[in-house]
PDB file of C-alpha atoms in Angstrom:
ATOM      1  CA  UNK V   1     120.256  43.681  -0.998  1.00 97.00           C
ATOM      2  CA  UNK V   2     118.594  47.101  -2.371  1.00 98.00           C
ATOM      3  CA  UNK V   3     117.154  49.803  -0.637  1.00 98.00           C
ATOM      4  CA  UNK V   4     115.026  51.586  -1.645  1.00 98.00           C
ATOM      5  CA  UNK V   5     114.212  55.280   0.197  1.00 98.00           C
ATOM      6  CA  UNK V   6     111.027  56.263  -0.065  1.00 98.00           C
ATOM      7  CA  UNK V   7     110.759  59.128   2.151  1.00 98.00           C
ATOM      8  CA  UNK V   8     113.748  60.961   3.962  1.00 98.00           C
ATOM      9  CA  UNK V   9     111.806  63.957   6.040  1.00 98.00           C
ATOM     10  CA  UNK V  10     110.723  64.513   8.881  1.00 97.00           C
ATOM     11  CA  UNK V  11     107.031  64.396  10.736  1.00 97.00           C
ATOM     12  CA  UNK V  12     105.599  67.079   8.508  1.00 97.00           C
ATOM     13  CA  UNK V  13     108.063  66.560   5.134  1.00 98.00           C
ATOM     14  CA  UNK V  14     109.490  69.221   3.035  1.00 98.00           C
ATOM     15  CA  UNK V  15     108.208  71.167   1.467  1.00 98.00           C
ATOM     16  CA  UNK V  16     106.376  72.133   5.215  1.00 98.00           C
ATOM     17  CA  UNK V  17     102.878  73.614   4.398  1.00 98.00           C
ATOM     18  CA  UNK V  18     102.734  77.387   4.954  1.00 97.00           C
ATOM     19  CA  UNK V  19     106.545  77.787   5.579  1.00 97.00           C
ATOM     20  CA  UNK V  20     108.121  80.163   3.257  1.00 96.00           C
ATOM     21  CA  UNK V  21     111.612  79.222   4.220  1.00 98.00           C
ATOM     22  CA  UNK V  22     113.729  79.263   1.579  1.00 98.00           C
ATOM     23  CA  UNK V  23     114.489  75.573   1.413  1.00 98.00           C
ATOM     24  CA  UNK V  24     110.937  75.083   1.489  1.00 98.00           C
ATOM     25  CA  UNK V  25     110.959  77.011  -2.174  1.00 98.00           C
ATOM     26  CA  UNK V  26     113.873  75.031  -3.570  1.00 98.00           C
ATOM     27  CA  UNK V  27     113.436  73.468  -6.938  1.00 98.00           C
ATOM     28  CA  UNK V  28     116.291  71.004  -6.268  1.00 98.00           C
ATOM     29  CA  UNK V  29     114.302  67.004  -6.353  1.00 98.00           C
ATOM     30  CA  UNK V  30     116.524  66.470  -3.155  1.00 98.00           C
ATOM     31  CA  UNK V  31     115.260  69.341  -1.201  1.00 98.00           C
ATOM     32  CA  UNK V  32     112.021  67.722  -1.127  1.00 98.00           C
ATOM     33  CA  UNK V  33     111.419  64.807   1.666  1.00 98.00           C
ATOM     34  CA  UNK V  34     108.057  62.349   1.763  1.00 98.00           C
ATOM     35  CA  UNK V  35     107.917  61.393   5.426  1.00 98.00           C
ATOM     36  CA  UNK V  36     110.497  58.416   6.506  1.00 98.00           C
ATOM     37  CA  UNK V  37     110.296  54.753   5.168  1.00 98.00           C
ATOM     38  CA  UNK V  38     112.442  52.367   3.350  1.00 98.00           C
ATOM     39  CA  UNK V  39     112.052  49.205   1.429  1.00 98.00           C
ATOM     40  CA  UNK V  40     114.045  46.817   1.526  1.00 98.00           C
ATOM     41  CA  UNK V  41     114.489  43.990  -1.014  1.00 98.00           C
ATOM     42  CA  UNK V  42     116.492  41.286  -0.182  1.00 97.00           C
ATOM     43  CA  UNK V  43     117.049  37.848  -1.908  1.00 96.00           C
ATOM     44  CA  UNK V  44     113.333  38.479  -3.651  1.00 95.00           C
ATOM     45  CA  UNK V  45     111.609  39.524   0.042  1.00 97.00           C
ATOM     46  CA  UNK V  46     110.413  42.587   0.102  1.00 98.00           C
ATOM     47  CA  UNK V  47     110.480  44.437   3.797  1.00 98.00           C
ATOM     48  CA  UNK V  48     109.060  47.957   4.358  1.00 98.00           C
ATOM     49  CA  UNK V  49     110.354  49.808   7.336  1.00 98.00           C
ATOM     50  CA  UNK V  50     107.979  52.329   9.355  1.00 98.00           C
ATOM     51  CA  UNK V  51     103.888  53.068   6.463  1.00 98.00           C
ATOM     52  CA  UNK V  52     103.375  56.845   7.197  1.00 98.00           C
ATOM     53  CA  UNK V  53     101.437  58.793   5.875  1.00 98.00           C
ATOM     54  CA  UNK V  54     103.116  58.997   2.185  1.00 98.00           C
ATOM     55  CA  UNK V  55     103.137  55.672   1.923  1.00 98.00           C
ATOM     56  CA  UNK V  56     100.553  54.824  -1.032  1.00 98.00           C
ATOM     57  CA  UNK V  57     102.356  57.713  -2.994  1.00 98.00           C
ATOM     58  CA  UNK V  58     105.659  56.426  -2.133  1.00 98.00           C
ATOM     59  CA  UNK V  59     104.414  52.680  -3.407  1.00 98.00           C
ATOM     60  CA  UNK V  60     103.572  54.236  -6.354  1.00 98.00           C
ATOM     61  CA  UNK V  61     106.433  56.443  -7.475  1.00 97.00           C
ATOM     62  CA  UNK V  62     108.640  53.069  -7.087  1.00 97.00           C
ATOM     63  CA  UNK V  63     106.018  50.951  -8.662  1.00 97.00           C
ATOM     64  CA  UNK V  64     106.414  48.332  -5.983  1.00 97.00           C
ATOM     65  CA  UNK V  65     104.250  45.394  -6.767  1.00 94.00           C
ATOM     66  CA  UNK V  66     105.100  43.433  -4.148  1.00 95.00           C
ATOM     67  CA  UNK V  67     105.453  43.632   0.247  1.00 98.00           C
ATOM     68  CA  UNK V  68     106.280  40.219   2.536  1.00 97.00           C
ATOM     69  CA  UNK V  69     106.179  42.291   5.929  1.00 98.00           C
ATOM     70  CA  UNK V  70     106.106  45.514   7.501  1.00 98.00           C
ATOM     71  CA  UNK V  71     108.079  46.247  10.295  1.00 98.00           C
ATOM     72  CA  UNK V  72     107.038  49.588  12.304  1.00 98.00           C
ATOM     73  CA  UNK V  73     109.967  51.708  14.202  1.00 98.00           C
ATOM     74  CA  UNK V  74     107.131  53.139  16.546  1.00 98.00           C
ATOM     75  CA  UNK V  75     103.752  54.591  17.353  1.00 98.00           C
ATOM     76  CA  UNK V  76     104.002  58.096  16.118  1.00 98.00           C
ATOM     77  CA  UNK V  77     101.382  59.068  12.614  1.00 98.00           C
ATOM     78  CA  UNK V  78     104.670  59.999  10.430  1.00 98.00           C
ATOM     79  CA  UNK V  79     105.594  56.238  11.030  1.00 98.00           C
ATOM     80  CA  UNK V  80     101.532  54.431  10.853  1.00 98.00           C
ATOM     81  CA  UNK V  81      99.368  56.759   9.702  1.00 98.00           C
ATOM     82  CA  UNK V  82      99.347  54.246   5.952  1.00 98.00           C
ATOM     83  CA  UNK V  83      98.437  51.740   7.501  1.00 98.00           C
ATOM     84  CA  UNK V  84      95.217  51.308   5.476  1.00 97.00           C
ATOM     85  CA  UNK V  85      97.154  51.665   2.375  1.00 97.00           C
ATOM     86  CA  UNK V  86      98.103  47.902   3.097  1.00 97.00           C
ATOM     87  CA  UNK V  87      94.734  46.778   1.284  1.00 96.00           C
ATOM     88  CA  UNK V  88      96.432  46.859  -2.329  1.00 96.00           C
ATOM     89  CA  UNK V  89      98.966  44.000  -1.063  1.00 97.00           C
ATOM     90  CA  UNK V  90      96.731  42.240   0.714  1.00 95.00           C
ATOM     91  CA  UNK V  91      93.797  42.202  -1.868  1.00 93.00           C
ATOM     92  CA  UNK V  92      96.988  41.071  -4.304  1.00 92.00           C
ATOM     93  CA  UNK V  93      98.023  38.211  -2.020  1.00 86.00           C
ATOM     94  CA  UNK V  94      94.864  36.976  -0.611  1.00 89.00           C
ATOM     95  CA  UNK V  95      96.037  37.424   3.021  1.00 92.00           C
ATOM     96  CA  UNK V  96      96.768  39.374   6.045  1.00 96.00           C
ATOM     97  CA  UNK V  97     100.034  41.528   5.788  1.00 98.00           C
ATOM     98  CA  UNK V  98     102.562  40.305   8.721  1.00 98.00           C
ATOM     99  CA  UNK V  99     103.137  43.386  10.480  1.00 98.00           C
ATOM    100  CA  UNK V 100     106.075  43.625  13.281  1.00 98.00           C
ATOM    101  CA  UNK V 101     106.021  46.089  16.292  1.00 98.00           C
ATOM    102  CA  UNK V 102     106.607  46.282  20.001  1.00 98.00           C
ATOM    103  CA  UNK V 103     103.553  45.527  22.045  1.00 98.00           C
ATOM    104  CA  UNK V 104     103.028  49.588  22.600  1.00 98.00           C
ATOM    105  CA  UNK V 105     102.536  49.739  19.185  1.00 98.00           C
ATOM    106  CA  UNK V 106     100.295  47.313  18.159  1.00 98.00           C
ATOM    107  CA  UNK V 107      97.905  48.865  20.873  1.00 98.00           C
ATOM    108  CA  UNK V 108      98.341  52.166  19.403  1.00 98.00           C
ATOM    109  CA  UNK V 109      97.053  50.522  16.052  1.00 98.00           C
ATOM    110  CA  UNK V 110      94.989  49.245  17.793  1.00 97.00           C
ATOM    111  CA  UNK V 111      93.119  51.867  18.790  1.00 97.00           C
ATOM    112  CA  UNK V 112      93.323  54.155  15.891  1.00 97.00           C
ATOM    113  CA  UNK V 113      92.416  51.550  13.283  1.00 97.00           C
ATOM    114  CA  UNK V 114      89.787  49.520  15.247  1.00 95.00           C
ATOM    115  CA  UNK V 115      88.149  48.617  12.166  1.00 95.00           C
ATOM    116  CA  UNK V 116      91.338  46.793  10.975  1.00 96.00           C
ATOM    117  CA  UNK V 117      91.865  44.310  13.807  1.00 96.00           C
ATOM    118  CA  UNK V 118      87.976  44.303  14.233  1.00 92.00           C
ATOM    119  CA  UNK V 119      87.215  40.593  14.780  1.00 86.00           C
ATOM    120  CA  UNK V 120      83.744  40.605  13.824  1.00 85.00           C
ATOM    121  CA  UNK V 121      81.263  42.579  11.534  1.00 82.00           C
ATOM    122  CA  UNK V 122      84.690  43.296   9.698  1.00 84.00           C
ATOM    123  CA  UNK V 123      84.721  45.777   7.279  1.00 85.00           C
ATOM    124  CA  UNK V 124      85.052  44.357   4.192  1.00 84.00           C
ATOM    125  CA  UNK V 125      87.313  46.745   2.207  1.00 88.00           C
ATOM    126  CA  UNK V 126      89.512  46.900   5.425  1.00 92.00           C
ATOM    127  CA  UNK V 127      93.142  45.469   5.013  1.00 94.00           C
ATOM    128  CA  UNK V 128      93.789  42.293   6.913  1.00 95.00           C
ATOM    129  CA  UNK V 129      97.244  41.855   9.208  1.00 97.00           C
ATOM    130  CA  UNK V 130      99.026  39.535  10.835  1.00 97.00           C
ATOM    131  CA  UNK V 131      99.963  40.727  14.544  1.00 98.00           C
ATOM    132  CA  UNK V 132     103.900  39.935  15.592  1.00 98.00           C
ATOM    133  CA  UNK V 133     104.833  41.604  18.788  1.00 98.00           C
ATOM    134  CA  UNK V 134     108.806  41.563  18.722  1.00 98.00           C
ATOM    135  CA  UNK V 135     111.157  43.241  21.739  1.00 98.00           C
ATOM    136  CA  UNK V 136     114.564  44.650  21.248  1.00 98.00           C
ATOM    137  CA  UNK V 137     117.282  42.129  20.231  1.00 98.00           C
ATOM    138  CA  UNK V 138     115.202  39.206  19.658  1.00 98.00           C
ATOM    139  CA  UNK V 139     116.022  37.822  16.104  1.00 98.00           C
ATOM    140  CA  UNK V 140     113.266  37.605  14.129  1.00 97.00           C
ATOM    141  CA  UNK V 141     112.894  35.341  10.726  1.00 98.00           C
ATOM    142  CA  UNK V 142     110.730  36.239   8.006  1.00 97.00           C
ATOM    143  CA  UNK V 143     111.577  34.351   4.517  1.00 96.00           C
ATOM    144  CA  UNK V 144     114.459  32.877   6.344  1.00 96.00           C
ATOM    145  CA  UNK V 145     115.789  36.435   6.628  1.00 97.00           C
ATOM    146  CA  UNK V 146     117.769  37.226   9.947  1.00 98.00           C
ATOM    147  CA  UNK V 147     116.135  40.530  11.063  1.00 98.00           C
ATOM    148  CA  UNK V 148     117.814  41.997  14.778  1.00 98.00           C
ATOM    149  CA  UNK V 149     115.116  44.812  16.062  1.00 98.00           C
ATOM    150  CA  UNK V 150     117.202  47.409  18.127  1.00 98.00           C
ATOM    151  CA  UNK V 151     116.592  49.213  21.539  1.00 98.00           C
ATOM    152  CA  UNK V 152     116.843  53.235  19.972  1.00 98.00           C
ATOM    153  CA  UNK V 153     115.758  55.700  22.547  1.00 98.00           C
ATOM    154  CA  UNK V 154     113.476  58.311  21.169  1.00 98.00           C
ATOM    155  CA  UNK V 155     113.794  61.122  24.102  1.00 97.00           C
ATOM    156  CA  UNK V 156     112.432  58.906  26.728  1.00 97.00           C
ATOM    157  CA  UNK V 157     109.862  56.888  24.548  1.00 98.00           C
ATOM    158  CA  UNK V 158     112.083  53.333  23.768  1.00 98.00           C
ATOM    159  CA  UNK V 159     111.288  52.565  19.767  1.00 98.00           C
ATOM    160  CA  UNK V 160     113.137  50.535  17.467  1.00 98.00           C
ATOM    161  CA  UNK V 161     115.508  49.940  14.907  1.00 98.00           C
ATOM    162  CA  UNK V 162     116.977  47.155  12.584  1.00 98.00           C
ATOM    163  CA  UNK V 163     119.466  45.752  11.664  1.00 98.00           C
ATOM    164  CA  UNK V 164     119.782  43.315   8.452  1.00 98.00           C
ATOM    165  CA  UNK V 165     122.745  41.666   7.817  1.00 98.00           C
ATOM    166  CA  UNK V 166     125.378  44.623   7.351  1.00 98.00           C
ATOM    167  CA  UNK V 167     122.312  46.765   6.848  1.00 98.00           C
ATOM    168  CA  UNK V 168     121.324  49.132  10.079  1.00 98.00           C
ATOM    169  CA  UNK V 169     118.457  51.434   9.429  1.00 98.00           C
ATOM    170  CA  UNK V 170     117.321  54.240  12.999  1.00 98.00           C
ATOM    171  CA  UNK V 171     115.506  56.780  13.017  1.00 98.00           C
ATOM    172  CA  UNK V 172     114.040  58.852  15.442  1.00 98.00           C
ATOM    173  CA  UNK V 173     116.661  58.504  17.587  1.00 98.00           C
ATOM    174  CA  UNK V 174     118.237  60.711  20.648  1.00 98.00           C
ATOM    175  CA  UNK V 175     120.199  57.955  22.354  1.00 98.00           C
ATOM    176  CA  UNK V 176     121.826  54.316  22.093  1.00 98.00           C
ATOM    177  CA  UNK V 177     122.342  51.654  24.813  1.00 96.00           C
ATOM    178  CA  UNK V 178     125.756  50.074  24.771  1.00 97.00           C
ATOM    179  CA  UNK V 179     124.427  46.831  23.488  1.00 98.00           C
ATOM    180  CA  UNK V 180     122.383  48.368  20.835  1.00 98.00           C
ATOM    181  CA  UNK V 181     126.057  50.319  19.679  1.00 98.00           C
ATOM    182  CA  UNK V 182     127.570  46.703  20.087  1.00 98.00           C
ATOM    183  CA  UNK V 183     125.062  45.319  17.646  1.00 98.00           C
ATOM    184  CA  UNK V 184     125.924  48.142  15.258  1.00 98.00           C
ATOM    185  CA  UNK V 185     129.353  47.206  14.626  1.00 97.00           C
ATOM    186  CA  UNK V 186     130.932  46.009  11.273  1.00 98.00           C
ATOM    187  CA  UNK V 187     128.295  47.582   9.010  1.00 98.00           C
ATOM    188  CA  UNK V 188     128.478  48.341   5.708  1.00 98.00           C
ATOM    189  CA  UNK V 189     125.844  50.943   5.784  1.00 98.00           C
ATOM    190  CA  UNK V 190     123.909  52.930   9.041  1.00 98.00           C
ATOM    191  CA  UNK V 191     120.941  54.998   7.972  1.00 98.00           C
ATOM    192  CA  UNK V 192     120.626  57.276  10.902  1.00 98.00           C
ATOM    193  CA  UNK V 193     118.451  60.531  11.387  1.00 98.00           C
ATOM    194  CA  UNK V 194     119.773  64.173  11.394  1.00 98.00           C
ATOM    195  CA  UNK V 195     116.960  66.675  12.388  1.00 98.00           C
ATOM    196  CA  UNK V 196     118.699  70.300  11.956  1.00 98.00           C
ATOM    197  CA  UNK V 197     121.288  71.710  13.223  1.00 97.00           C
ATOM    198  CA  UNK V 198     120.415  72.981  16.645  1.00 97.00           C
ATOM    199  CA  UNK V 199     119.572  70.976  19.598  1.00 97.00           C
ATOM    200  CA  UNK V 200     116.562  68.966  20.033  1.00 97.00           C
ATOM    201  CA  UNK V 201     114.857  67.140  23.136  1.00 97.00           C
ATOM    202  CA  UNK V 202     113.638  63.645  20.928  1.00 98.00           C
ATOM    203  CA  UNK V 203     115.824  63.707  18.239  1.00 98.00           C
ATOM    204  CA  UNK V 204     119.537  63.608  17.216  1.00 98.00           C
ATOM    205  CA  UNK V 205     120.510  66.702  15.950  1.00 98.00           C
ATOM    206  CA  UNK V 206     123.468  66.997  13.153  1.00 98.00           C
ATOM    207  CA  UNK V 207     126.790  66.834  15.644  1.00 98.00           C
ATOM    208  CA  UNK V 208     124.947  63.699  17.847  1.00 98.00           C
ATOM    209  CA  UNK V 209     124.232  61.496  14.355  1.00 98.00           C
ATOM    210  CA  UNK V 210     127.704  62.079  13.824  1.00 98.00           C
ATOM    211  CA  UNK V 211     128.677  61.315  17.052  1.00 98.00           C
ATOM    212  CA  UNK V 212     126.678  58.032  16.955  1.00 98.00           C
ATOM    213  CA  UNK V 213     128.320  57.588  13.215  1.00 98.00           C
ATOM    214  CA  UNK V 214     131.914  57.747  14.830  1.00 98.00           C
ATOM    215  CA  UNK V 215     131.321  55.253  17.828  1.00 98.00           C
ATOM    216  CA  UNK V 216     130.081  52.894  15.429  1.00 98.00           C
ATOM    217  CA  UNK V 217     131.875  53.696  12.323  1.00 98.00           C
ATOM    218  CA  UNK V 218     130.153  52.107   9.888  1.00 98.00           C
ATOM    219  CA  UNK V 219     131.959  51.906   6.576  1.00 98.00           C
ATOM    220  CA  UNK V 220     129.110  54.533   4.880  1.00 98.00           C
ATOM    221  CA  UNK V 221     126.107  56.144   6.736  1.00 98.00           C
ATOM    222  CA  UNK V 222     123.437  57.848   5.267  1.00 98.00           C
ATOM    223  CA  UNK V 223     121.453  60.326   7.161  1.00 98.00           C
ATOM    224  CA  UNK V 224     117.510  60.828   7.003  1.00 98.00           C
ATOM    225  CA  UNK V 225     114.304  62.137   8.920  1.00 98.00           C
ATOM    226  CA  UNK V 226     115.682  65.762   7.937  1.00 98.00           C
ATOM    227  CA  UNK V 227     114.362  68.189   8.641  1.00 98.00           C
ATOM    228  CA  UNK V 228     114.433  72.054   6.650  1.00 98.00           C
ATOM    229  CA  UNK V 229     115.927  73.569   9.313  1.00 98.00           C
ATOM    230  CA  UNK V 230     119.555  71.261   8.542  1.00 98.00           C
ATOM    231  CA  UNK V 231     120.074  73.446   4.941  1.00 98.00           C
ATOM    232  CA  UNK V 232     120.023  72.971   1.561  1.00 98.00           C
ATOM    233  CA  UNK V 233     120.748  69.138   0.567  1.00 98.00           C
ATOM    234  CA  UNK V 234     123.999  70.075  -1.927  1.00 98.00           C
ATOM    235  CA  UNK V 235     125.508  72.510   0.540  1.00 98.00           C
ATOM    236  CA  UNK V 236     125.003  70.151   4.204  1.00 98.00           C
ATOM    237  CA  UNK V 237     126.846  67.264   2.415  1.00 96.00           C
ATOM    238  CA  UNK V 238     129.652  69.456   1.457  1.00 97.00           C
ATOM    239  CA  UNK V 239     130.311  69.694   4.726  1.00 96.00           C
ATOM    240  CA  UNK V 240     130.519  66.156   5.875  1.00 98.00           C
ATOM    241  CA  UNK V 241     132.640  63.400   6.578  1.00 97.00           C
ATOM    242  CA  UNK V 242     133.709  61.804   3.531  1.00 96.00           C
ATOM    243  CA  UNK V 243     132.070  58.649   4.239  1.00 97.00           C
ATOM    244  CA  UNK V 244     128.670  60.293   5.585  1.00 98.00           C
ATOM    245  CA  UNK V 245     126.036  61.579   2.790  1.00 98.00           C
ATOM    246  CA  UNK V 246     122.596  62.595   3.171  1.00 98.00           C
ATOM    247  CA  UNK V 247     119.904  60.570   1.948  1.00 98.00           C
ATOM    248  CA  UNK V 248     117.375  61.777  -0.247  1.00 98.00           C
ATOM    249  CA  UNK V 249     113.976  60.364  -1.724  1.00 98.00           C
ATOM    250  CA  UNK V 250     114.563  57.803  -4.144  1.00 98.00           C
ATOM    251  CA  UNK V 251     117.666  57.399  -3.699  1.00 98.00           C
ATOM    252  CA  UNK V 252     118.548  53.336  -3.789  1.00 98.00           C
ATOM    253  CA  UNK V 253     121.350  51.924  -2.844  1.00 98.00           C
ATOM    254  CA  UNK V 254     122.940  47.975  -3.906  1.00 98.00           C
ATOM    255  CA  UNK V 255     124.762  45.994  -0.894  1.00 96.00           C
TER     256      UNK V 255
END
């Protein structure tokens, strides 16, 4: 399995428009954060994980030519708002893109991109999809891949997470049910977000992703949806665990 990270910040990325802050005007490559989203290729399937905004600039700094599904953590734009950028694949493959998301969701989508799930008088440049409503812990096959979406609490909305084999990948989260730490257990890797430092009312702040880290302890974890206010990438991971690291755009790891 590789995975690939396309984008590690949070809603508005880093460099944050207008902000002078003085991470904002690093020149380190890792000080700079495309909004969320991984890919994930496994055994020649190709999964993408949340298709914000970045997402056609993301495709194309990888040079990805190819996408089997697209599962979405939630509703919010820095997780969607690419949606459209799906036409490329589908155009490619001469069919809808299977896309996976709570019911919620797909109404969201719904509504902001009527034109895509139009069923008549379609647009023809529109993308095409192929609807999958999934709930939390409900295995799901794609490609005879095992995929196990997760109950993650984001402040009081309830979103998603996966897990893939000894793979876990959260983000926006602020809370876990017991079950969803019991599915967590005996992973090689958790990708889990980190905000900043100080506290914050929807997401996990630096000492809660650690927290979450410890009660599942994970053999590595690699932190994401960061946000400027954390620090400087090189001097944050100084300072953590030795088996916690901050992820950073293109990173990739091999499982």
């Amino acid at each position: 399995m590789k995975i690939f990270f396309l984008g590690t910040g949070t809603s508005q990325g880093i460099p944050v428009i207008g902000i002078k802050d003085p991470v904002c005007l690093s020149t380190n490559p890792k000080d700079k954060r495309l909004r969320s989203s991984i890919l994930i290729e496994w055994n020649g399937s190709h999964f993408l994980i949340d298709c914000g905004p970045d997402f056609r600039q993301q495709m194309l700094r990888i040079d990805n030519q190819k996408l089997d599904a697209v599962l979405f953590t939630h509703e919010h734009a820095d997780h969607t708002a690419g949606l459209d950028d799906l036409r490329p694949y589908c155009f490619m493959e001469s069919k809808a893109m299977p896309i996976y998301a709570q019911k919620r969701v797909i109404n969201s989508l719904k509504n902001r991109f009527d034109y895509i799930f139009a069923t008549e008088h379609r647009y023809p440049g529109a993308p095409s999809v192929q609807i999958n409503e999934i709930e939390p812990y409900q295995e799901i096959n794609i490609n005879d891949k095992t995929i196990l979406p997760l109950l993650v609490n984001h402040g009081s909305l309830p979103i998603l997470g996966y897990r893939l084999d000894n793979f876990a990948y959260l983000t926006d989260v602020k809370t876990l049910d017991e079950e969803t730490y019991q599915n967590l257990q005996n992973l090689d890797v958790l990708v889990i977000n980190a905000l900043r430092l100080q506290e914050h009312p929807t997401h996990n702040n630096l000492e809660e992703a650690l927290q979450h880290i410890k009660k599942t302890n994970p053999k590595k974890a690699y932190l994401t949806h960061i946000g400027f206010q954390l620090g400087f990438h090189d001097e944050v991971e100084k300072q953590l665990p030795d088996n916690v690291f901050l992820a950073y755009d293109e990173l990739i790891l091999e499982l």
